PDB file of C-alpha atoms and ligand atoms in Angstrom:
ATOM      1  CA  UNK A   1      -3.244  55.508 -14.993  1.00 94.00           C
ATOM      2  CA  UNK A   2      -0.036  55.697 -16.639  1.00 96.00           C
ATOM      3  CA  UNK A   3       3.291  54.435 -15.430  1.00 97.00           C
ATOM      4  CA  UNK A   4       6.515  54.945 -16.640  1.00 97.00           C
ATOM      5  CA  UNK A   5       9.970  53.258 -15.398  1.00 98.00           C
ATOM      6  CA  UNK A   6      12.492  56.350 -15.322  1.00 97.00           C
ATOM      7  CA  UNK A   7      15.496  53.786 -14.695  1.00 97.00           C
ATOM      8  CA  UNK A   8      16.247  50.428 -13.292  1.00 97.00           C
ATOM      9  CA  UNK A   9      19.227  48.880 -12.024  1.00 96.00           C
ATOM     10  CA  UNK A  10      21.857  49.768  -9.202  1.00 94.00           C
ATOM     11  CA  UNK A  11      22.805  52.863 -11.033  1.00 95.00           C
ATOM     12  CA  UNK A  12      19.391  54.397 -10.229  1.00 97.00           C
ATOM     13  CA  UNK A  13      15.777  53.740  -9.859  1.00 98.00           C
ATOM     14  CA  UNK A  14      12.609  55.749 -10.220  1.00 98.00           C
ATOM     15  CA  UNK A  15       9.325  55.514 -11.591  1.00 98.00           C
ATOM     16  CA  UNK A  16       6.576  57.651 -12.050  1.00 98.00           C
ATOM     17  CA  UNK A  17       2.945  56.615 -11.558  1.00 97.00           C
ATOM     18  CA  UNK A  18       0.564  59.364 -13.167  1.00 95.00           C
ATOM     19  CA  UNK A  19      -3.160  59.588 -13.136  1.00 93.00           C
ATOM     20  CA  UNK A  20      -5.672  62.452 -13.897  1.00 91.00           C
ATOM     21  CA  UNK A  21      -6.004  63.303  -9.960  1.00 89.00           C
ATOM     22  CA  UNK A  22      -2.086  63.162  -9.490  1.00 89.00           C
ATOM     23  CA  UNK A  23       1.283  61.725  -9.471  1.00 96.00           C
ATOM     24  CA  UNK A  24       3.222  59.990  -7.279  1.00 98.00           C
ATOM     25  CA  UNK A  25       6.625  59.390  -7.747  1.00 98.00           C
ATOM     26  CA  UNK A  26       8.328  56.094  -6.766  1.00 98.00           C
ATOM     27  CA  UNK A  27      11.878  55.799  -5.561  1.00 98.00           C
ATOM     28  CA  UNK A  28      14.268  59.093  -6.658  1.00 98.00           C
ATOM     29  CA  UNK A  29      17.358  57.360  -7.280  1.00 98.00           C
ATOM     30  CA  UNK A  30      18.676  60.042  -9.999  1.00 98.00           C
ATOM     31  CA  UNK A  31      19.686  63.320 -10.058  1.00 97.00           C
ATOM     32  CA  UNK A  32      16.924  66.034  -9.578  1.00 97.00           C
ATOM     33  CA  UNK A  33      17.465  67.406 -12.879  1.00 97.00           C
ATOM     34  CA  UNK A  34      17.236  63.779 -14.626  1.00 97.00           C
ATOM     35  CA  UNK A  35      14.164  63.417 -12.837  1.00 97.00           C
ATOM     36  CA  UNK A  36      12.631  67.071 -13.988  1.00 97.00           C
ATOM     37  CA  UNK A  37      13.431  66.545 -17.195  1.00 96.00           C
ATOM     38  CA  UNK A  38      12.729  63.297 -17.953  1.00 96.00           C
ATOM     39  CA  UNK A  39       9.188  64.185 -16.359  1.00 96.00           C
ATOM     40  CA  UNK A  40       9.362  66.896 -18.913  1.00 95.00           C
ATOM     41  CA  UNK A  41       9.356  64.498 -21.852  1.00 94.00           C
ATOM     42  CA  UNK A  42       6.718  62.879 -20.325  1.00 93.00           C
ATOM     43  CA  UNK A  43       4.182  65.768 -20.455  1.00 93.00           C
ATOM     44  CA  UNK A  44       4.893  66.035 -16.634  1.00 94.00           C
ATOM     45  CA  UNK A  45       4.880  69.187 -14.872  1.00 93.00           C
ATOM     46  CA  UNK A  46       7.030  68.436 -11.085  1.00 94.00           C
ATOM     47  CA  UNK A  47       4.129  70.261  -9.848  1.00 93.00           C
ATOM     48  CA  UNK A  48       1.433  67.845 -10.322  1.00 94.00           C
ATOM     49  CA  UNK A  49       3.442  64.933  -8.317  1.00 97.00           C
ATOM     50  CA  UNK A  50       2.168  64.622  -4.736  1.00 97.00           C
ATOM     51  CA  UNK A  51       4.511  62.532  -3.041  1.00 98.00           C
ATOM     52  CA  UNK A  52       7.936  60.482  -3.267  1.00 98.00           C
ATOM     53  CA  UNK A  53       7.217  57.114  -2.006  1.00 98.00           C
ATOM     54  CA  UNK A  54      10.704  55.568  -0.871  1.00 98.00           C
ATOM     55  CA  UNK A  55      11.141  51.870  -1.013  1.00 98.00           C
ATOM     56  CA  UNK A  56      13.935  51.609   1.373  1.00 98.00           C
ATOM     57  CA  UNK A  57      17.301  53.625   1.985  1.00 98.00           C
ATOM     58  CA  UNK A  58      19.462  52.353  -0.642  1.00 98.00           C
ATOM     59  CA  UNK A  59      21.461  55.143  -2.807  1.00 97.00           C
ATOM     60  CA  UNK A  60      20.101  53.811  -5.912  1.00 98.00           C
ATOM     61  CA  UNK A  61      16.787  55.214  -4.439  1.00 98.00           C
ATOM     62  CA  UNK A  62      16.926  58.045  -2.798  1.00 98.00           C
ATOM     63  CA  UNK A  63      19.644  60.490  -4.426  1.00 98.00           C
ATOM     64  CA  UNK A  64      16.887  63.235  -4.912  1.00 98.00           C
ATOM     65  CA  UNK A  65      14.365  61.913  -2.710  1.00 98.00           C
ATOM     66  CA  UNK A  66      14.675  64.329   0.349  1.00 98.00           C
ATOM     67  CA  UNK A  67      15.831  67.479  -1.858  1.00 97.00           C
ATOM     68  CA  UNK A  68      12.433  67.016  -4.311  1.00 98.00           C
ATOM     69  CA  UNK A  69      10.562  66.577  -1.328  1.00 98.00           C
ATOM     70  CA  UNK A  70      12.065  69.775  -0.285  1.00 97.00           C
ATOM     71  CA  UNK A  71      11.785  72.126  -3.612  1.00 96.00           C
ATOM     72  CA  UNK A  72       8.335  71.379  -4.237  1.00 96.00           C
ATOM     73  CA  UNK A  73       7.180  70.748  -0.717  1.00 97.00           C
ATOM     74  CA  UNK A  74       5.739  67.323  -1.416  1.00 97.00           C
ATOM     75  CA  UNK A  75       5.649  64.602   1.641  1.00 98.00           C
ATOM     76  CA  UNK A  76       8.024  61.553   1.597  1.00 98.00           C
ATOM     77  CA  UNK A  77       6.157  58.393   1.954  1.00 98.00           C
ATOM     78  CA  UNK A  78       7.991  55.796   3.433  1.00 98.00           C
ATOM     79  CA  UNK A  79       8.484  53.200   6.521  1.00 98.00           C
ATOM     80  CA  UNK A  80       9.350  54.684  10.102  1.00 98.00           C
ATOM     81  CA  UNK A  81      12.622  52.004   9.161  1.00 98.00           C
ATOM     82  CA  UNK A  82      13.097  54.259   5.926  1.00 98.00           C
ATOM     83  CA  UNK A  83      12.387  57.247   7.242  1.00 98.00           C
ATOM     84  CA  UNK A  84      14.821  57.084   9.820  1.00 97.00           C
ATOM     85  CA  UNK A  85      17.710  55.713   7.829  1.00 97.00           C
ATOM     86  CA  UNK A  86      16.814  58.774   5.591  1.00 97.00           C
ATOM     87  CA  UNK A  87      17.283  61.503   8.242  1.00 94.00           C
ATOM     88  CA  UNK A  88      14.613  63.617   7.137  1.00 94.00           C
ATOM     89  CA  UNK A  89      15.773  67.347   7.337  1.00 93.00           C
ATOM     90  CA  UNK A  90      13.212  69.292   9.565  1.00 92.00           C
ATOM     91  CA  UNK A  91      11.060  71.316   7.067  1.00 92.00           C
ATOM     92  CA  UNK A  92      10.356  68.119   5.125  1.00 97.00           C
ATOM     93  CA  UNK A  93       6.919  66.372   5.380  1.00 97.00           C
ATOM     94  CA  UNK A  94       6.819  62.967   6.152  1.00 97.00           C
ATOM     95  CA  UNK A  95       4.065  60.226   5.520  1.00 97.00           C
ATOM     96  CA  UNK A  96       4.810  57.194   8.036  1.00 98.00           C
ATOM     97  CA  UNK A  97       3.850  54.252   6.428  1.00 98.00           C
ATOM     98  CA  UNK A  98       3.503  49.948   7.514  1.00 98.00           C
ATOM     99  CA  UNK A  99       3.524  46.744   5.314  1.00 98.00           C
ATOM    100  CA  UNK A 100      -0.133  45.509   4.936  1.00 98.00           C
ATOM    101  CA  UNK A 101      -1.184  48.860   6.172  1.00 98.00           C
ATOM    102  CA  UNK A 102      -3.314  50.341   3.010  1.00 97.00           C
ATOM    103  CA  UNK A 103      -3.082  54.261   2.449  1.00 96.00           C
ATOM    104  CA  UNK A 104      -5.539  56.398   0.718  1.00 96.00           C
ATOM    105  CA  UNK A 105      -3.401  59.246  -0.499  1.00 94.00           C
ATOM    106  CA  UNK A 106      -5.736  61.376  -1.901  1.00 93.00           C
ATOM    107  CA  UNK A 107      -7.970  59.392  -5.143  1.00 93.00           C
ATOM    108  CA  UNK A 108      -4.656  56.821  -4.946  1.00 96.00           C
ATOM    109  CA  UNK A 109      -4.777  53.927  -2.919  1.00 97.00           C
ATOM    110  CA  UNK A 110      -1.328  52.666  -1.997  1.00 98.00           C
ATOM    111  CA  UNK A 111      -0.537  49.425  -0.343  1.00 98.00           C
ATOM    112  CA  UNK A 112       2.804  48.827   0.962  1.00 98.00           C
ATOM    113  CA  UNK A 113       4.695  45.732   0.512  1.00 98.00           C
ATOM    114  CA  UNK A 114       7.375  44.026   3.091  1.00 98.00           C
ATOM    115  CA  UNK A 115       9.779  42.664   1.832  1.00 98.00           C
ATOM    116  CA  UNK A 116      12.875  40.984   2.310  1.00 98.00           C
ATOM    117  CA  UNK A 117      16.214  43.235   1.866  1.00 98.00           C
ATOM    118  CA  UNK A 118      18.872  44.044   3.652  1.00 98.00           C
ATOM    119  CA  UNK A 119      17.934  47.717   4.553  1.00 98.00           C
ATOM    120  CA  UNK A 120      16.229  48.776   7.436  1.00 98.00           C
ATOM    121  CA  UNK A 121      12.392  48.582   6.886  1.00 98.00           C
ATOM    122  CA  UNK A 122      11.735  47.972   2.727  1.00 98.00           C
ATOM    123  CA  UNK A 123       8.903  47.853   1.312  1.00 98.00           C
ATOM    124  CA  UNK A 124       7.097  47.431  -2.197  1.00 98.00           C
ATOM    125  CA  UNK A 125       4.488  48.643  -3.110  1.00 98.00           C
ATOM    126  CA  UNK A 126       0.538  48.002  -4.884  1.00 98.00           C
ATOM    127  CA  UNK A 127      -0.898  50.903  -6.196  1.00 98.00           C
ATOM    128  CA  UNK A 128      -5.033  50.909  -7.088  1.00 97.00           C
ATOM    129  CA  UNK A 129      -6.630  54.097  -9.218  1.00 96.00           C
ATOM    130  CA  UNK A 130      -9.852  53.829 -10.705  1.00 94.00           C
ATOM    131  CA  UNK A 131     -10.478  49.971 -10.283  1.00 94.00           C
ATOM    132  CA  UNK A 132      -6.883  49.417 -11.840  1.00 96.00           C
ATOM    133  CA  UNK A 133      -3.736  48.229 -10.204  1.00 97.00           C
ATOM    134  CA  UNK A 134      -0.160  47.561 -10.207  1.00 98.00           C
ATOM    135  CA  UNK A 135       2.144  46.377  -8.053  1.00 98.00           C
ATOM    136  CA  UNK A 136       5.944  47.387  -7.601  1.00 98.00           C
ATOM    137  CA  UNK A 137       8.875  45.027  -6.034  1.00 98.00           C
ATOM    138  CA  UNK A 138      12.293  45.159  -6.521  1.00 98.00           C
ATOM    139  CA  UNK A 139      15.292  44.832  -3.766  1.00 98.00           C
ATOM    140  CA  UNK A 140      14.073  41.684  -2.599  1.00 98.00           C
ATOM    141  CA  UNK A 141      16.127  38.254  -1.988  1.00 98.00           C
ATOM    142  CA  UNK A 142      13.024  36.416  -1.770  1.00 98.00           C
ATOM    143  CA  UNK A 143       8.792  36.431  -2.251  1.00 98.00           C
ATOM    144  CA  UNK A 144       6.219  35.696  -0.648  1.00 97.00           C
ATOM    145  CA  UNK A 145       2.319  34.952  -0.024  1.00 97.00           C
ATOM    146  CA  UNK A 146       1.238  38.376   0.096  1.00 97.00           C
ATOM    147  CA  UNK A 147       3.702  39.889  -2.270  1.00 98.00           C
ATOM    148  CA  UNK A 148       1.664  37.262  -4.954  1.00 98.00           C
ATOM    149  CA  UNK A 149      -1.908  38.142  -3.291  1.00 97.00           C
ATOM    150  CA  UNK A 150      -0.890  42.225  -3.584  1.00 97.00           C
ATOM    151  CA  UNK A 151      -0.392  41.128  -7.130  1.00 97.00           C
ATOM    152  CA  UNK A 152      -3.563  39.400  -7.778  1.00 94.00           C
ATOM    153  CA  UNK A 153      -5.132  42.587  -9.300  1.00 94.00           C
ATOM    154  CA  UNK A 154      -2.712  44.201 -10.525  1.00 97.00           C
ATOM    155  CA  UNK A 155      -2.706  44.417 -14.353  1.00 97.00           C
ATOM    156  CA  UNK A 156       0.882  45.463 -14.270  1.00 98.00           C
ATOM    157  CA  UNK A 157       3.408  43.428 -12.156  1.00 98.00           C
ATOM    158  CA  UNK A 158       6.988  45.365 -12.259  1.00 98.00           C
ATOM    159  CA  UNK A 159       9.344  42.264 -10.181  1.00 98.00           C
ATOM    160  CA  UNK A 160      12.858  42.730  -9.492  1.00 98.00           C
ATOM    161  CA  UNK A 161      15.148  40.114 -11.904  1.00 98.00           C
ATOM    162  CA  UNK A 162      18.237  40.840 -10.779  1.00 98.00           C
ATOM    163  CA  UNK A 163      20.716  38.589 -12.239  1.00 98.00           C
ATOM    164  CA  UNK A 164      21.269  35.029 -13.543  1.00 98.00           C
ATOM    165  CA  UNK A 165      22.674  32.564 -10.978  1.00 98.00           C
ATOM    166  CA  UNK A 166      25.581  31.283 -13.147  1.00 98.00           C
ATOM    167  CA  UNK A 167      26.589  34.635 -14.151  1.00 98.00           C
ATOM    168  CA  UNK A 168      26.369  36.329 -10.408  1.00 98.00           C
ATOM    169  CA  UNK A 169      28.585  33.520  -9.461  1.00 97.00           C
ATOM    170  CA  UNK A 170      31.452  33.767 -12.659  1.00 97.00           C
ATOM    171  CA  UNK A 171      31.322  37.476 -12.503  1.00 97.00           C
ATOM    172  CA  UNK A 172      34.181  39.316 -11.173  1.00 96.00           C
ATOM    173  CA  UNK A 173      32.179  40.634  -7.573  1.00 97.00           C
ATOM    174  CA  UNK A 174      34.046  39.433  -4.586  1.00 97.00           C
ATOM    175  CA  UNK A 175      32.902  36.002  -2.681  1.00 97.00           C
ATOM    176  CA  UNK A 176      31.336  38.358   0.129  1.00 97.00           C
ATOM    177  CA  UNK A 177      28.819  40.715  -2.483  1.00 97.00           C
ATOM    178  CA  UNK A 178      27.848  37.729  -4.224  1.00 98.00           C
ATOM    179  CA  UNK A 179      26.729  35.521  -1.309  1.00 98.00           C
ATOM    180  CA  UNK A 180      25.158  39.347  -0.096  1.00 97.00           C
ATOM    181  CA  UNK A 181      23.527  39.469  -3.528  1.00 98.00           C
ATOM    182  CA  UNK A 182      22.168  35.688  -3.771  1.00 98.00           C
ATOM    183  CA  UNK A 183      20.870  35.616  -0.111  1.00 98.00           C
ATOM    184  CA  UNK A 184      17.256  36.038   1.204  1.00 98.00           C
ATOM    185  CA  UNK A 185      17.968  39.414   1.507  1.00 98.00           C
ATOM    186  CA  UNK A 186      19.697  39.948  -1.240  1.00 98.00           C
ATOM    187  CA  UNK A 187      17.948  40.584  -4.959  1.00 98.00           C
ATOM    188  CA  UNK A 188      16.326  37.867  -6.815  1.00 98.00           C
ATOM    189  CA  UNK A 189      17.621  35.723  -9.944  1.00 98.00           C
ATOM    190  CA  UNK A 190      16.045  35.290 -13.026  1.00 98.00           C
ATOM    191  CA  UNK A 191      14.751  31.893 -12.293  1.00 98.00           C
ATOM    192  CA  UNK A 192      13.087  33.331  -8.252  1.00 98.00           C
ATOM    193  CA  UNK A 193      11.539  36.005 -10.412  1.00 98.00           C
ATOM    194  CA  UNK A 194      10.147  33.475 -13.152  1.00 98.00           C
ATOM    195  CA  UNK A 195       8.759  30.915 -10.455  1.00 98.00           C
ATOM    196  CA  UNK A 196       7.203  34.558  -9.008  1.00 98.00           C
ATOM    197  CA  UNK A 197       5.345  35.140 -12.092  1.00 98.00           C
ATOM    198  CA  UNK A 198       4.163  32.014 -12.229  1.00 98.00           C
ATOM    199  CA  UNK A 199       2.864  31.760  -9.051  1.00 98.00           C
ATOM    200  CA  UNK A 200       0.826  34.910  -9.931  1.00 98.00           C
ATOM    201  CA  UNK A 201      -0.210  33.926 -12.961  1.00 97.00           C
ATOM    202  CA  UNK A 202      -1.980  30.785 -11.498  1.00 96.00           C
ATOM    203  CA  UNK A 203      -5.030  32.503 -11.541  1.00 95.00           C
ATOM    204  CA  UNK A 204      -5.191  32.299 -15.002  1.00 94.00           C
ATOM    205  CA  UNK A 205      -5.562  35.907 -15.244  1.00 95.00           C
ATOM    206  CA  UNK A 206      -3.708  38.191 -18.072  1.00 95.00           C
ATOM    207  CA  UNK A 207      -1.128  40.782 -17.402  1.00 96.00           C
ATOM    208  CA  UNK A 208       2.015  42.649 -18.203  1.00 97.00           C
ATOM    209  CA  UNK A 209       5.327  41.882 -16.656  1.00 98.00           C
ATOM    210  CA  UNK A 210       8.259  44.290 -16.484  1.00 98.00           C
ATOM    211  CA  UNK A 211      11.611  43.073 -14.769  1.00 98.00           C
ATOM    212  CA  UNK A 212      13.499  45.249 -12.779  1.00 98.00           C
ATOM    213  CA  UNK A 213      16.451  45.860 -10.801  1.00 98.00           C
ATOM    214  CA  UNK A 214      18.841  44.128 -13.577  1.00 98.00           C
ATOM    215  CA  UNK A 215      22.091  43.519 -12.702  1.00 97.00           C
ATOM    216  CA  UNK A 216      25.128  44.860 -15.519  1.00 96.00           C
ATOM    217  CA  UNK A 217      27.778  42.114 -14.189  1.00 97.00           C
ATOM    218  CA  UNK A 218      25.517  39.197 -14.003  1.00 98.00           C
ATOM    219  CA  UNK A 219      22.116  39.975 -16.157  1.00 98.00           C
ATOM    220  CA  UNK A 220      21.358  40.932 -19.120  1.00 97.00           C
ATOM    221  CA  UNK A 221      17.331  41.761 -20.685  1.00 97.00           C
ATOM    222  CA  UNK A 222      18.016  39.000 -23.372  1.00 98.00           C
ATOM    223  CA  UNK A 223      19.035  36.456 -20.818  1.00 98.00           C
ATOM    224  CA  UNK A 224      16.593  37.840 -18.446  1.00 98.00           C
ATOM    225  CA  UNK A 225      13.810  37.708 -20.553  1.00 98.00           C
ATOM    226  CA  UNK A 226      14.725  33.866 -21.753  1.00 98.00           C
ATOM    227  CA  UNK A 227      15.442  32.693 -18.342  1.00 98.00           C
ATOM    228  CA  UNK A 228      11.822  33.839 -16.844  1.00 98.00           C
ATOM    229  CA  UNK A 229      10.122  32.811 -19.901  1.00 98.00           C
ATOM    230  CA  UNK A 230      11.429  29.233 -19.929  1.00 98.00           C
ATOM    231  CA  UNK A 231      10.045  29.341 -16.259  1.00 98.00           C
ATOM    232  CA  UNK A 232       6.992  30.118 -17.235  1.00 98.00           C
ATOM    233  CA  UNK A 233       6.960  27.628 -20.114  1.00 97.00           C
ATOM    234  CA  UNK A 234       7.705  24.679 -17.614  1.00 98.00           C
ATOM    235  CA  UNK A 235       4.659  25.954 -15.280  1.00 97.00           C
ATOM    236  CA  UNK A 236       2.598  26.222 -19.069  1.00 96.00           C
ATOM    237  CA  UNK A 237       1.404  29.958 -18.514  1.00 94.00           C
ATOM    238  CA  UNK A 238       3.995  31.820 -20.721  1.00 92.00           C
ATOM    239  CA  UNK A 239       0.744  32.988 -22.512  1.00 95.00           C
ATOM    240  CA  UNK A 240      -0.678  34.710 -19.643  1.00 95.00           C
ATOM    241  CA  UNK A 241       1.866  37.368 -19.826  1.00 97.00           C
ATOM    242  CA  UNK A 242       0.327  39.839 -22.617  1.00 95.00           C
ATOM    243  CA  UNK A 243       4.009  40.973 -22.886  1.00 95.00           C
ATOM    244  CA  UNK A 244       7.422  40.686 -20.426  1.00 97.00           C
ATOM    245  CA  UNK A 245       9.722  43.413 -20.674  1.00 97.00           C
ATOM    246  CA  UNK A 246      13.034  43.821 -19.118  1.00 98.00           C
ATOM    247  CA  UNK A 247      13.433  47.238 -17.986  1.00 97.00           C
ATOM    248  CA  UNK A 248      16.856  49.407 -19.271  1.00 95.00           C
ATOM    249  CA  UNK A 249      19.248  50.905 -16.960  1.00 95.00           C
ATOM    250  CA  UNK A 250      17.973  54.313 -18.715  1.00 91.00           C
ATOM    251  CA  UNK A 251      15.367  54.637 -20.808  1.00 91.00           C
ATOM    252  CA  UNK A 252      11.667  55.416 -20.155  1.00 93.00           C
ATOM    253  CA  UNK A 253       9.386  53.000 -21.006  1.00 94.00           C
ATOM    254  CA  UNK A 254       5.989  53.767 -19.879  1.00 95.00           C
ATOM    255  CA  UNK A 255       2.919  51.229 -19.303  1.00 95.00           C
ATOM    256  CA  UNK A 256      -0.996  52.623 -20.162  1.00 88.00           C
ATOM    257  CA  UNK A 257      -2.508  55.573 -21.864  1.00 70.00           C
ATOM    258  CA  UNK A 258      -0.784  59.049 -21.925  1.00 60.00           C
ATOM    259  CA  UNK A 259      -2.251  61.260 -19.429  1.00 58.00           C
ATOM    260  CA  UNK A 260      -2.674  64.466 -21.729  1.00 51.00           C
ATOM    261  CA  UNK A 261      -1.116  65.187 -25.157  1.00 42.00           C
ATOM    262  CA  UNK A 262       2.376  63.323 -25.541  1.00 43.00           C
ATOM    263  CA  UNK A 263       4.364  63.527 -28.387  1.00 39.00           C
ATOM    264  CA  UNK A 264       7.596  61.105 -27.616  1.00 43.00           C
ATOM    265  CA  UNK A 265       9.299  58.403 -28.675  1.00 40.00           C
ATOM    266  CA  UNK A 266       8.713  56.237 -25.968  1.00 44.00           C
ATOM    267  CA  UNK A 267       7.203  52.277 -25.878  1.00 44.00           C
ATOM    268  CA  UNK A 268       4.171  52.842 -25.407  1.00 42.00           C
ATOM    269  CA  UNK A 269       1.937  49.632 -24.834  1.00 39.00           C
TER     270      UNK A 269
HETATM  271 ZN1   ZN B 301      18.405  48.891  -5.519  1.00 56.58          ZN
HETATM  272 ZN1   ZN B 302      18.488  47.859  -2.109  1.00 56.58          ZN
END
């Protein structure tokens, strides 16, 4: 299994989860023809993804969602919540899913994620292919028990880290975004996605941690990358984390073995 984050951030998200027996594409939140070529570079034909799994309604992660879905007659897989807030056009498949409900999806076995966000019915999401998983949350003012148990496999954790507290609140956003921003159902801070991390990590298991979902006005991956470190430092599991990357607005960086024959220059771990 191979995963590689397309983009992160409010500008756009979407990430593409490839494995031998097909790919599934999580959140759309570019441009069709960033998405078809960055899958390009990536040795990926649009033909061989299966699905676009849709976290919740947000522009940042749908833009080419529905019109994918449409050219290469793939099914959207998302809430009933999502699904209507997307107004699927008739002549577009449609896979209805529910948090805690576990789909098979052909050799994939996805298990959605509630969690808590202002849009209508969001979800993350824990993905298991040949006895390896990861698990996918961003948009998400707060976490819970079974966002950390969905996570208890995974080898991969990809958590939203949205912005640091003292910068959301000196940054230039009006009083109203940033109290919409720093609520439960807002996105979460550095610090929320640190004590996250070490939460999972009390299982003294090893894994990789990408952050997500960074904010440009209040974040940075420098700060980012300190602030949920030190976190993990005062909980003394900082070494359980093989490596904690904080994903760019734009650039691919791509978790696992290549699929087929890549020539890039891309991080590969
Ligand atoms: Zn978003
Ligand atoms: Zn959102």
């Amino acid at each position: 299994m191979q995963v590689a984050a397309l983009a992160s951030g409010s500008t756009g998200n979407a990430t593409v989860i490839s494995t031998p027996e097909g790919t599934l594409l999580y959140d759309a939140g570019l441009p069709q023809r960033t998405i078809v070529a960055q899958c390009k570079s990536l040795g990926i034909a649009m033909t061989e993804i299966r699905a676009v799994f849709v976290s919740h309604e947000h522009t940042d992660h749908i833009t080419s969602a529905v019109s994918l879905a449409r050219r290469y007659q793939i099914p959207i897989i998302a809430t009933a919540g999502t699904l209507r807030a997307l107004k699927i056009p008739a002549g577009v498949e449609s896979l209805v899913i529910s948090a805690g409900q576990r789909l098979q999806f052909g050799a994939l076995s996805i298990l959605p994620i509630g969690v808590s966000h202002d849009a209508q019915e969001p979800v993350g999401m824990s993905l298991t292919y040949g006895g390896r998983t990861i698990t996918i949350a961003t948009d998400l003012g707060d976490w819970d028990d079974a966002l950390v148990a969905a996570c208890r496999d995974a080898e991969l954790v990809v958590i939203e880290s949205n912005h640091e507290r003292e910068h959301l609140m000196q940054c230039g956003y009006s009083a109203t975004l940033k109290q919409r921003i720093a609520s439960r159902t807002g996105h979460l801070d550095n610090v929320q996605a640190g004590t996250f991390l070490a939460t999972v990590a009390a299982d003294g298991k090893s894994r990789t941690a990408w952050l997500a979902h960074l904010s440009q006005e209040a974040n940075t991956a420098t700060v980012a990358v300190r602030s949920v470190t030190a976190v993990l430092k005062f909980h003394k599991c900082d070494t359980k984390y093989r490596s904690i990357i904080a994903l760019p607005r734009q650039k691919t960086i791509v978790w696992g073995p290549p699929q087929r024959s890549q020539q890039l220059e891309l991080w590969i771990e």
